[in-house]
């Protein structure tokens, strides 16, 4: 028979020795060092003010995004209320009849961005590869800086240059040739059909590509540099070529960061305004051909906002802005998550 | 017959040549852009460019009002944005660190850093221009400040984080309260880096056009009153370049060269300052 308490009696009593007390105290101290803080050293008023002041500013940064969302939503509401879901699917953009649909602008944004990514991703990969693996040490910094300067040049300069210098050359020497040679090819023929005007979706995409290349390159460089040398050296030691090391060791190791960098470029390309406004042609028409003029969300805003008459027109433009902000926000948020997953990217402030 | 070894060598050579070509291709655009800008812009920059205001089409003039307007807007934008950015960056580096709220702010800030600048214009239009009832230099300034803030927050935090904690601890051990540690030790150590961030933000906004289009608008007359629409280089370039007039195009090229030169010089200067500060980074 077991009586209550009998077992407990038999257990050794945990008598705390002096040493245990010291250990306990040290453990408490490790968890909560502030028990040792004398009252006089508690946060003083200036300290609390400083903390609250800087904290408020940080909070302001956070609130600005909410403020942008709310004000765009409120501005866009009349149009969204009037057109409803039709706003997203409508292809009409007619200020005279006050009929607005965003599909053409959204399509233009996505297509010009797709062209840009198609060019910029391999280009950035090549440049990052050159700088991290190929370039002699003395050349790394000049080349890196030069590529980063591409990002510093204002968007409007790209636009002007695209319109006055690139577009005429492109129209005279490249477009007719491309149109002729791809004429019979299915799909490609339709993509590169149309009058050689120089401006249009393709030109916009190409200039966007040059503009976002420095951003993608910067992230790729940073994550490539994160690959432990030992990893690469062991591959080289097994007799791998540089190409094999890059494609089979470096890329798999850094793929999340690389995708993050690509998303960052994507976010930039979607919202880029002035360069695109100059060269896309600003036509509210849907065309399959990349040589036809089109428009993007940002170009529509830049061109029409100040001329918009009537509440529905302005509101429709606000709604376009809201759509753009939501798309870029999601893309950039994904980019940040992916890049954070590998490392914090070095500053890309230009 | 190609052996496996030869095929691998070939493949390697191909990839590396493509990488080299990509780099040359990237540099080629930069060179082409700069060469065009110089050849088109240089001949149109004359003393009158800096002394006369923007002309109507067909007559002579300069860009004086646009240059002054741009300087005012840029300085104003930095004066509003930089202090907010530095303080917010200080919070992230000194107090927030890895707390949930700091992580969130950092995340949002990095998104703002790449967010389309035209959205800032639309936002300020809705918040300021509609409320006050007219376009104004103040609105343009605020739109620019919104672009300055994320740049400065980011650089400030990065630079303050580079300051070793041992320095903070040493100051705290001497009895300095935290605000004093931050101001006299951390700020002092990170001073150059923070300044670089501010410089880079100046470079960034001095070429920004999209946020000014429907906030500061434009003004063909001489105006330094920020309460009214104010001329500024980017919007003038946009307007002139899109116009059908030859002499306006020429002025646009002159303006484009002025802007690009100042932006590039600011960038290079900021880089040199930063590099001298931190050898080996």
XYZ file of C-alpha atoms in Angstrom:
631
model
C 0.000 0.000 0.000
C 1.217 3.368 -0.796
C 0.220 6.144 1.526
C -0.116 9.644 0.321
C 2.978 11.620 0.823
C 5.082 8.572 1.287
C 6.838 8.982 -2.019
C 7.417 12.620 -1.483
C 8.998 11.848 1.854
C 11.428 9.549 0.259
C 12.552 12.045 -2.356
C 15.677 13.939 -1.429
C 14.769 17.420 -0.356
C 16.308 19.972 -2.703
C 18.179 21.826 -0.072
C 19.709 24.855 -1.676
C 23.346 25.206 -0.988
C 25.053 28.585 -0.917
C 26.507 27.845 -4.340
C 23.014 27.242 -5.737
C 21.877 30.631 -4.511
C 24.747 32.294 -6.295
C 23.986 30.367 -9.480
C 20.304 31.287 -9.294
C 21.177 34.929 -8.796
C 23.499 34.890 -11.771
C 20.833 33.250 -13.883
C 18.299 35.894 -12.922
C 20.832 38.552 -13.718
C 21.457 37.037 -17.121
C 17.764 37.041 -17.918
C 16.944 40.418 -16.434
C 20.043 42.542 -15.949
C 17.942 45.551 -15.004
C 17.350 44.256 -11.459
C 20.806 45.566 -10.818
C 20.138 49.001 -12.247
C 20.032 51.535 -9.446
C 16.980 53.804 -9.548
C 19.094 56.806 -10.471
C 20.189 55.193 -13.729
C 16.638 54.552 -14.968
C 15.795 56.252 -18.250
C 15.892 59.971 -17.718
C 13.472 62.397 -19.320
C 15.799 63.448 -22.173
C 16.436 59.793 -22.908
C 12.763 59.010 -23.086
C 12.148 62.101 -25.220
C 14.931 61.150 -27.626
C 13.637 57.643 -27.936
C 10.060 58.801 -28.407
C 11.111 61.423 -30.958
C 13.100 59.048 -33.137
C 10.438 56.374 -32.674
C 7.781 58.796 -33.863
C 9.719 59.522 -37.044
C 10.113 55.806 -37.711
C 6.387 55.447 -37.138
C 5.829 58.293 -39.622
C 7.692 56.304 -42.293
C 5.364 53.402 -41.669
C 2.300 55.634 -41.684
C 3.253 57.273 -44.980
C 2.567 54.027 -46.813
C -0.843 53.775 -45.175
C -1.521 57.432 -45.963
C -0.638 56.859 -49.621
C -2.927 53.838 -49.773
C -5.831 55.597 -48.075
C -5.614 58.779 -50.124
C -5.286 56.860 -53.405
C -8.247 54.711 -52.405
C -10.363 57.723 -51.553
C -9.381 59.466 -54.774
C -10.048 56.347 -56.809
C -13.371 55.552 -55.147
C -15.710 57.533 -57.485
C -14.276 55.798 -60.552
C -14.168 52.358 -58.945
C -17.724 52.853 -57.722
C -18.974 53.932 -61.133
C -17.213 51.353 -63.273
C -16.783 48.549 -60.780
C -14.911 45.536 -62.070
C -15.345 46.892 -65.601
C -12.551 49.350 -64.798
C -10.026 46.526 -64.830
C -11.282 44.842 -67.976
C -12.422 47.812 -70.052
C -10.311 48.847 -73.038
C -12.012 52.195 -73.567
C -10.211 55.284 -72.377
C -12.387 58.090 -73.563
C -12.440 61.408 -71.729
C -15.193 62.714 -74.012
C -17.720 60.058 -73.116
C -16.255 59.659 -69.606
C -15.740 55.973 -70.203
C -12.574 54.659 -68.595
C -11.051 51.192 -68.522
C -7.551 50.405 -67.341
C -6.829 47.289 -69.357
C -4.776 48.992 -72.097
C -2.563 50.756 -69.566
C -2.145 47.636 -67.445
C -1.348 45.594 -70.547
C 1.214 48.158 -71.670
C 2.827 48.215 -68.231
C 3.108 44.436 -68.112
C 4.341 44.024 -71.695
C 6.960 46.780 -71.579
C 8.150 45.385 -68.247
C 8.282 41.870 -69.671
C 10.445 43.085 -72.566
C 12.671 44.882 -70.079
C 13.096 41.816 -67.878
C 13.787 39.640 -70.898
C 16.768 41.836 -71.731
C 17.865 42.984 -68.287
C 18.075 39.644 -66.472
C 20.675 37.984 -68.731
C 22.484 41.296 -69.092
C 22.710 41.789 -65.313
C 23.764 38.195 -64.805
C 26.560 38.630 -67.327
C 27.773 41.838 -65.736
C 27.610 40.419 -62.203
C 29.458 37.328 -63.404
C 32.129 39.465 -65.036
C 32.637 41.606 -61.953
C 32.704 38.788 -59.403
C 34.504 36.031 -61.291
C 36.292 37.332 -64.348
C 37.461 40.877 -63.908
C 41.015 41.567 -62.764
C 41.027 43.198 -59.357
C 41.908 46.667 -60.607
C 38.997 46.691 -63.032
C 36.308 45.615 -60.578
C 35.673 48.975 -58.989
C 35.655 51.144 -62.138
C 33.305 48.787 -63.961
C 31.075 48.416 -60.904
C 30.898 52.167 -60.426
C 30.201 52.821 -64.101
C 27.304 50.364 -64.087
C 25.957 51.927 -60.889
C 26.142 55.360 -62.494
C 23.637 54.114 -65.053
C 21.185 54.102 -62.165
C 22.084 57.648 -61.163
C 21.186 59.206 -64.499
C 17.712 60.724 -64.177
C 14.874 58.968 -65.897
C 13.981 61.997 -67.989
C 17.429 61.961 -69.582
C 16.894 58.380 -70.730
C 13.557 59.465 -72.140
C 14.944 62.393 -74.094
C 17.835 60.386 -75.385
C 15.490 57.559 -76.341
C 13.170 59.862 -78.243
C 15.733 61.993 -80.077
C 18.715 59.701 -80.505
C 17.773 56.074 -80.177
C 14.308 56.010 -81.772
C 15.309 57.552 -85.138
C 18.310 55.228 -85.481
C 16.225 52.251 -84.493
C 13.472 53.171 -86.946
C 15.865 53.659 -89.852
C 18.293 50.811 -89.415
C 16.899 48.076 -87.214
C 13.128 47.991 -87.394
C 12.653 47.524 -91.163
C 15.179 44.713 -91.171
C 13.564 42.947 -88.213
C 10.057 43.370 -89.618
C 11.121 41.959 -92.996
C 12.981 38.995 -91.613
C 10.388 37.913 -89.114
C 7.429 38.590 -91.388
C 6.597 34.965 -92.123
C 7.511 33.492 -88.746
C 4.513 32.621 -86.600
C 4.217 34.582 -83.323
C 7.476 36.490 -83.829
C 6.111 37.918 -87.066
C 3.141 39.351 -85.213
C 5.330 40.632 -82.383
C 7.642 42.572 -84.689
C 5.096 43.812 -87.163
C 4.120 47.394 -87.757
C 5.366 50.705 -89.057
C 9.003 51.558 -88.238
C 8.346 54.547 -85.980
C 11.164 54.002 -83.526
C 8.916 54.531 -80.549
C 6.654 51.893 -79.071
C 6.567 49.057 -76.578
C 9.892 47.547 -77.616
C 11.856 50.786 -77.366
C 10.273 51.464 -73.979
C 11.186 47.976 -72.808
C 14.761 48.282 -74.033
C 15.318 51.597 -72.270
C 13.687 50.228 -69.123
C 16.090 47.306 -69.323
C 19.109 49.610 -69.301
C 17.645 51.533 -66.376
C 16.981 48.520 -64.144
C 20.141 46.584 -65.007
C 22.240 48.369 -62.344
C 19.749 47.436 -59.606
C 19.627 43.758 -60.519
C 23.397 43.662 -61.030
C 24.034 45.191 -57.601
C 21.975 42.539 -55.803
C 23.473 39.710 -57.860
C 26.998 40.913 -57.118
C 26.265 41.086 -53.429
C 24.813 37.614 -53.176
C 27.523 36.114 -55.407
C 30.099 37.522 -53.023
C 28.352 35.713 -50.165
C 29.234 32.280 -51.510
C 31.915 30.834 -49.226
C 35.233 30.647 -51.033
C 35.693 27.082 -49.787
C 32.635 25.998 -51.750
C 33.942 27.416 -54.994
C 37.462 26.201 -54.348
C 36.316 22.655 -53.775
C 34.499 22.722 -57.100
C 37.569 24.108 -58.833
C 39.626 21.484 -57.037
C 37.498 18.775 -58.629
C 38.394 20.247 -61.984
C 35.247 22.276 -62.651
C 35.442 25.132 -65.143
C 34.422 28.676 -64.172
C 31.148 28.232 -66.029
C 30.413 25.043 -64.109
C 31.282 26.651 -60.791
C 28.992 29.575 -61.498
C 26.055 27.574 -62.826
C 26.284 24.566 -60.499
C 27.652 26.027 -57.271
C 27.189 29.799 -57.121
C 23.719 30.036 -58.676
C 22.108 27.221 -56.677
C 23.616 28.672 -53.492
C 22.326 32.181 -54.199
C 19.151 31.518 -56.157
C 16.790 33.064 -53.621
C 18.794 36.279 -53.509
C 19.075 36.326 -57.298
C 15.310 35.990 -57.639
C 14.951 38.781 -55.072
C 17.189 41.012 -57.161
C 15.156 40.243 -60.262
C 11.960 41.113 -58.392
C 13.545 44.387 -57.291
C 14.256 45.234 -60.922
C 10.729 44.190 -61.822
C 9.286 46.563 -59.223
C 11.423 49.388 -60.575
C 10.446 48.711 -64.176
C 6.727 48.600 -63.426
C 6.702 52.076 -61.946
C 9.264 53.836 -64.111
C 7.604 56.895 -65.572
C 9.443 59.572 -67.505
C 11.616 57.459 -69.779
C 8.614 55.406 -70.796
C 6.433 58.478 -71.314
C 8.860 59.774 -73.914
C 9.164 56.664 -76.028
C 6.038 54.558 -75.683
C 3.874 56.692 -77.950
C 0.962 57.185 -75.575
C -1.763 55.486 -77.544
C -4.694 53.863 -75.792
C -4.861 50.907 -78.140
C -4.221 47.234 -77.647
C -1.687 45.833 -80.093
C 0.074 42.518 -80.220
C 3.049 44.007 -82.024
C 5.837 45.398 -79.874
C 6.613 47.996 -82.533
C 3.223 49.645 -82.130
C 2.797 52.530 -79.705
C 1.001 51.850 -76.457
C 0.830 53.319 -73.019
C 1.564 52.332 -69.453
C -0.081 53.268 -66.174
C 2.692 55.659 -65.239
C 2.880 57.251 -68.693
C -0.881 57.826 -68.691
C -0.608 59.516 -65.304
C 2.297 61.701 -66.408
C 0.579 62.762 -69.609
C -2.986 63.268 -68.561
C -3.130 64.121 -64.891
C -2.826 67.881 -65.184
C -5.150 67.994 -68.171
C -7.832 65.829 -66.620
C -11.145 67.619 -66.493
C -14.046 66.386 -64.431
C -14.132 64.301 -61.275
C -14.489 60.931 -63.007
C -11.456 61.509 -65.232
C -9.224 62.495 -62.297
C -10.634 59.703 -60.200
C -9.942 57.154 -62.938
C -6.336 58.338 -63.057
C -6.137 57.976 -59.271
C -7.486 54.454 -59.652
C -4.694 53.741 -62.139
C -2.242 55.042 -59.546
C -3.772 52.780 -56.922
C -3.426 49.740 -59.179
C 0.202 50.625 -59.910
C 0.976 51.117 -56.232
C -0.609 47.808 -55.266
C 1.246 45.885 -57.992
C 4.629 47.412 -57.195
C 4.045 47.055 -53.454
C 3.430 43.332 -53.774
C 6.371 42.794 -56.136
C 8.768 44.844 -53.988
C 7.562 43.173 -50.782
C 8.305 39.774 -52.321
C 11.694 41.059 -53.468
C 12.539 42.252 -49.950
C 11.491 38.968 -48.387
C 13.613 36.995 -50.824
C 16.652 39.240 -50.453
C 16.338 39.344 -46.668
C 16.325 35.583 -46.782
C 19.882 35.602 -48.073
C 21.227 38.836 -46.667
C 20.542 42.488 -46.331
C 21.434 43.999 -49.703
C 23.895 46.791 -49.850
C 22.371 50.152 -50.307
C 20.887 50.907 -53.645
C 19.897 54.477 -53.233
C 20.375 55.907 -56.656
C 35.113 14.341 -82.729
C 34.758 16.672 -79.752
C 35.747 15.175 -76.461
C 33.899 15.888 -73.259
C 36.831 17.960 -72.095
C 36.778 20.103 -75.216
C 33.039 20.554 -74.940
C 33.346 21.760 -71.372
C 36.146 24.121 -72.336
C 34.056 25.448 -75.197
C 31.029 25.907 -73.013
C 33.103 27.718 -70.421
C 34.600 30.001 -73.029
C 31.167 30.773 -74.435
C 29.663 31.742 -71.078
C 32.615 33.894 -70.127
C 32.586 35.680 -73.479
C 28.882 36.338 -73.079
C 29.557 37.803 -69.626
C 32.253 40.017 -71.048
C 30.014 41.095 -73.905
C 27.225 41.932 -71.439
C 29.584 44.185 -69.519
C 30.772 45.911 -72.665
C 27.142 46.278 -73.753
C 26.208 47.913 -70.415
C 29.148 50.311 -70.532
C 28.408 51.063 -74.177
C 24.991 52.530 -73.274
C 26.487 54.711 -70.572
C 29.101 56.001 -72.983
C 26.574 56.568 -75.757
C 24.239 58.462 -73.439
C 26.968 60.693 -72.063
C 28.499 61.392 -75.468
C 25.127 62.397 -76.929
C 24.367 64.574 -73.945
C 27.658 66.405 -74.292
C 27.566 66.810 -78.038
C 23.966 67.997 -77.998
C 24.060 70.046 -74.833
C 27.411 71.784 -74.702
C 26.880 74.164 -77.602
C 23.588 75.428 -76.154
C 24.966 76.255 -72.736
C 25.817 79.930 -72.837
C 25.888 82.630 -70.184
C 22.308 83.524 -71.083
C 21.240 80.032 -70.102
C 21.905 81.044 -66.528
C 20.751 84.655 -66.682
C 17.535 84.654 -68.710
C 14.221 83.003 -67.992
C 12.474 80.396 -70.123
C 11.389 81.970 -73.408
C 8.241 81.541 -75.457
C 8.926 79.493 -78.583
C 10.818 81.356 -81.257
C 12.709 83.768 -79.054
C 15.953 83.593 -77.157
C 16.119 82.843 -73.479
C 17.655 80.712 -70.793
C 16.753 78.474 -67.914
C 17.461 80.810 -64.991
C 14.029 80.515 -63.389
C 14.006 76.743 -63.781
C 17.490 76.380 -62.294
C 16.649 78.551 -59.294
C 13.315 76.771 -58.856
C 15.024 73.380 -58.964
C 17.580 74.454 -56.373
C 14.834 75.784 -54.089
C 12.724 72.645 -54.406
C 15.690 70.320 -53.937
C 17.011 72.155 -50.888
C 13.506 72.336 -49.448
C 12.890 68.655 -50.048
C 16.147 67.738 -48.324
C 15.527 70.181 -45.469
C 12.187 68.495 -44.759
C 13.134 64.914 -45.571
C 16.666 64.573 -44.192
C 15.922 65.302 -40.496
C 12.943 62.942 -40.516
C 15.033 60.310 -42.259
C 18.012 60.683 -39.920
C 15.849 60.443 -36.796
C 13.903 57.454 -38.099
C 17.182 55.787 -39.083
C 18.511 56.506 -35.591
C 15.535 54.751 -34.062
C 16.078 51.687 -36.241
C 19.807 51.503 -35.480
C 19.784 52.419 -31.772
C 16.431 51.504 -30.243
C 14.450 49.343 -32.634
C 17.171 46.936 -33.747
C 15.474 43.574 -34.151
C 12.157 44.398 -32.551
C 9.049 43.602 -34.550
C 8.155 47.239 -35.053
C 11.629 48.116 -36.346
C 11.618 45.151 -38.707
C 8.265 46.328 -40.067
C 9.411 49.915 -40.522
C 12.593 48.741 -42.236
C 10.592 46.531 -44.567
C 8.163 49.318 -45.471
C 11.046 51.752 -45.926
C 12.830 49.455 -48.357
C 9.634 49.237 -50.383
C 9.254 53.036 -50.394
C 12.849 53.241 -51.601
C 11.892 51.569 -54.873
C 8.252 52.637 -55.092
C 7.320 54.558 -58.253
C 8.017 58.242 -57.734
C 4.947 59.240 -59.708
C 2.840 57.727 -56.927
C 4.365 60.265 -54.529
C 3.188 62.959 -56.915
C -0.338 61.570 -57.048
C -0.391 61.245 -53.266
C 0.763 64.819 -52.664
C -1.685 65.996 -55.314
C -4.531 64.360 -53.414
C -3.277 65.384 -49.979
C -1.932 68.889 -50.593
C -2.926 70.291 -53.983
C -6.575 69.308 -53.687
C -6.744 70.486 -50.076
C -5.133 73.866 -50.699
C -6.850 74.244 -54.046
C -3.806 75.076 -56.159
C -0.446 73.789 -57.341
C 2.475 75.118 -55.348
C 6.181 74.887 -54.734
C 5.423 73.601 -51.234
C 3.587 70.616 -52.677
C 6.528 69.852 -54.963
C 8.894 70.136 -52.020
C 6.863 67.691 -49.955
C 6.709 65.206 -52.835
C 10.509 65.377 -53.087
C 10.836 65.032 -49.306
C 8.870 61.775 -49.523
C 11.562 60.462 -51.869
C 14.407 61.729 -49.679
C 13.142 60.034 -46.507
C 13.597 56.352 -47.442
C 17.054 57.016 -48.923
C 18.246 58.789 -45.785
C 16.625 56.297 -43.391
C 18.432 53.479 -45.112
C 21.885 55.058 -45.255
C 21.644 56.451 -41.729
C 20.747 53.082 -40.285
C 23.415 51.257 -42.269
C 26.088 53.743 -41.257
C 25.126 53.818 -37.583
C 25.119 50.033 -37.490
C 28.727 50.053 -38.644
C 29.696 51.790 -35.407
C 30.877 49.027 -33.062
C 28.785 48.421 -29.949
C 31.948 48.552 -27.848
C 32.041 52.321 -28.455
C 28.479 52.685 -27.178
C 29.230 50.499 -24.176
C 32.373 52.444 -23.361
C 30.434 55.714 -23.369
C 27.606 54.204 -21.336
C 30.111 52.835 -18.816
C 31.376 56.363 -18.286
C 27.834 57.256 -17.281
C 26.596 58.955 -20.428
C 22.842 58.704 -20.933
C 21.762 57.050 -24.161
C 20.859 60.238 -26.020
C 24.305 61.554 -25.296
C 25.900 58.328 -26.450
C 24.017 58.556 -29.718
C 24.679 62.226 -30.354
C 28.287 62.569 -29.257
C 29.591 59.109 -30.031
C 27.528 57.333 -32.681
C 26.637 60.378 -34.768
C 30.212 61.544 -34.625
C 31.524 58.203 -35.803
C 28.910 57.815 -38.544
C 28.892 61.485 -39.554
C 30.461 61.088 -42.990
C 28.304 58.137 -43.872
C 25.098 59.922 -42.923
C 26.169 62.972 -44.921
C 26.813 60.743 -47.917
C 23.283 59.452 -47.661
C 21.951 62.992 -47.681
C 24.130 63.835 -50.684
C 22.877 60.777 -52.547
C 19.318 61.789 -51.802
C 20.025 65.246 -53.253
C 21.373 63.562 -56.367
C 18.315 61.376 -56.531
C 15.719 64.139 -56.302
C 17.444 66.756 -58.424
C 16.523 64.792 -61.531
C 13.096 63.630 -60.414
C 10.373 64.755 -62.774
C 7.370 62.567 -62.144
C 6.554 63.788 -58.609
C 6.767 67.443 -59.704
C 4.503 67.212 -62.749
C 1.317 67.805 -60.837
C 2.564 69.301 -57.601
C 5.009 72.125 -58.368
C 3.740 72.202 -61.949
C 5.727 74.763 -63.924
C 5.936 78.494 -64.304
C 7.187 80.365 -67.325
C 7.935 83.470 -65.287
C 10.432 84.320 -62.610
C 9.125 83.067 -59.295
C 10.681 82.243 -55.962
C 7.412 82.147 -54.036
C 6.878 78.556 -52.975
C 3.179 79.261 -52.510
C 2.738 79.392 -56.283
C 3.560 76.995 -59.106
C 7.292 77.156 -59.644
C 9.503 76.407 -62.620
C 11.961 73.552 -62.261
C 14.479 72.009 -64.616
C 13.033 68.492 -64.989
C 9.512 69.625 -65.848
C 10.835 72.345 -68.183
C 12.965 69.734 -69.957
C 9.951 67.460 -70.272
C 7.766 70.213 -71.669
C 10.389 71.605 -74.024
C 11.521 68.226 -75.303
C 7.947 67.156 -76.034
C 7.238 70.410 -77.884
C 7.607 70.755 -81.654
C 9.936 73.781 -81.437
C 13.603 73.451 -82.338
C 14.883 76.176 -79.995
C 12.982 74.628 -77.072
C 14.625 71.291 -77.862
C 18.017 72.954 -77.689
C 17.273 74.447 -74.298
C 16.040 71.043 -73.156
C 19.386 69.514 -74.157
C 21.211 72.239 -72.258
C 19.065 71.563 -69.187
C 19.560 67.831 -69.532
C 23.327 68.248 -69.589
C 23.245 70.535 -66.533
C 21.145 68.075 -64.546
C 23.123 65.000 -65.546
C 26.444 66.645 -64.788
C 25.344 67.790 -61.353
C 23.812 64.420 -60.515
C 26.861 62.465 -61.668
C 29.274 64.797 -59.876
C 27.247 64.548 -56.667
C 27.245 60.768 -56.960
C 30.943 60.497 -57.595
C 31.705 62.990 -54.832
C 29.543 61.030 -52.374
C 31.318 57.818 -53.335
C 34.760 59.346 -52.842
C 33.787 60.741 -49.452
C 32.432 57.375 -48.371
C 35.420 55.461 -49.625
C 37.931 57.603 -47.792
C 35.936 57.074 -44.666
C 35.903 53.299 -44.874
C 38.912 51.820 -46.560
C 38.379 48.294 -47.680
C 34.618 48.293 -47.952
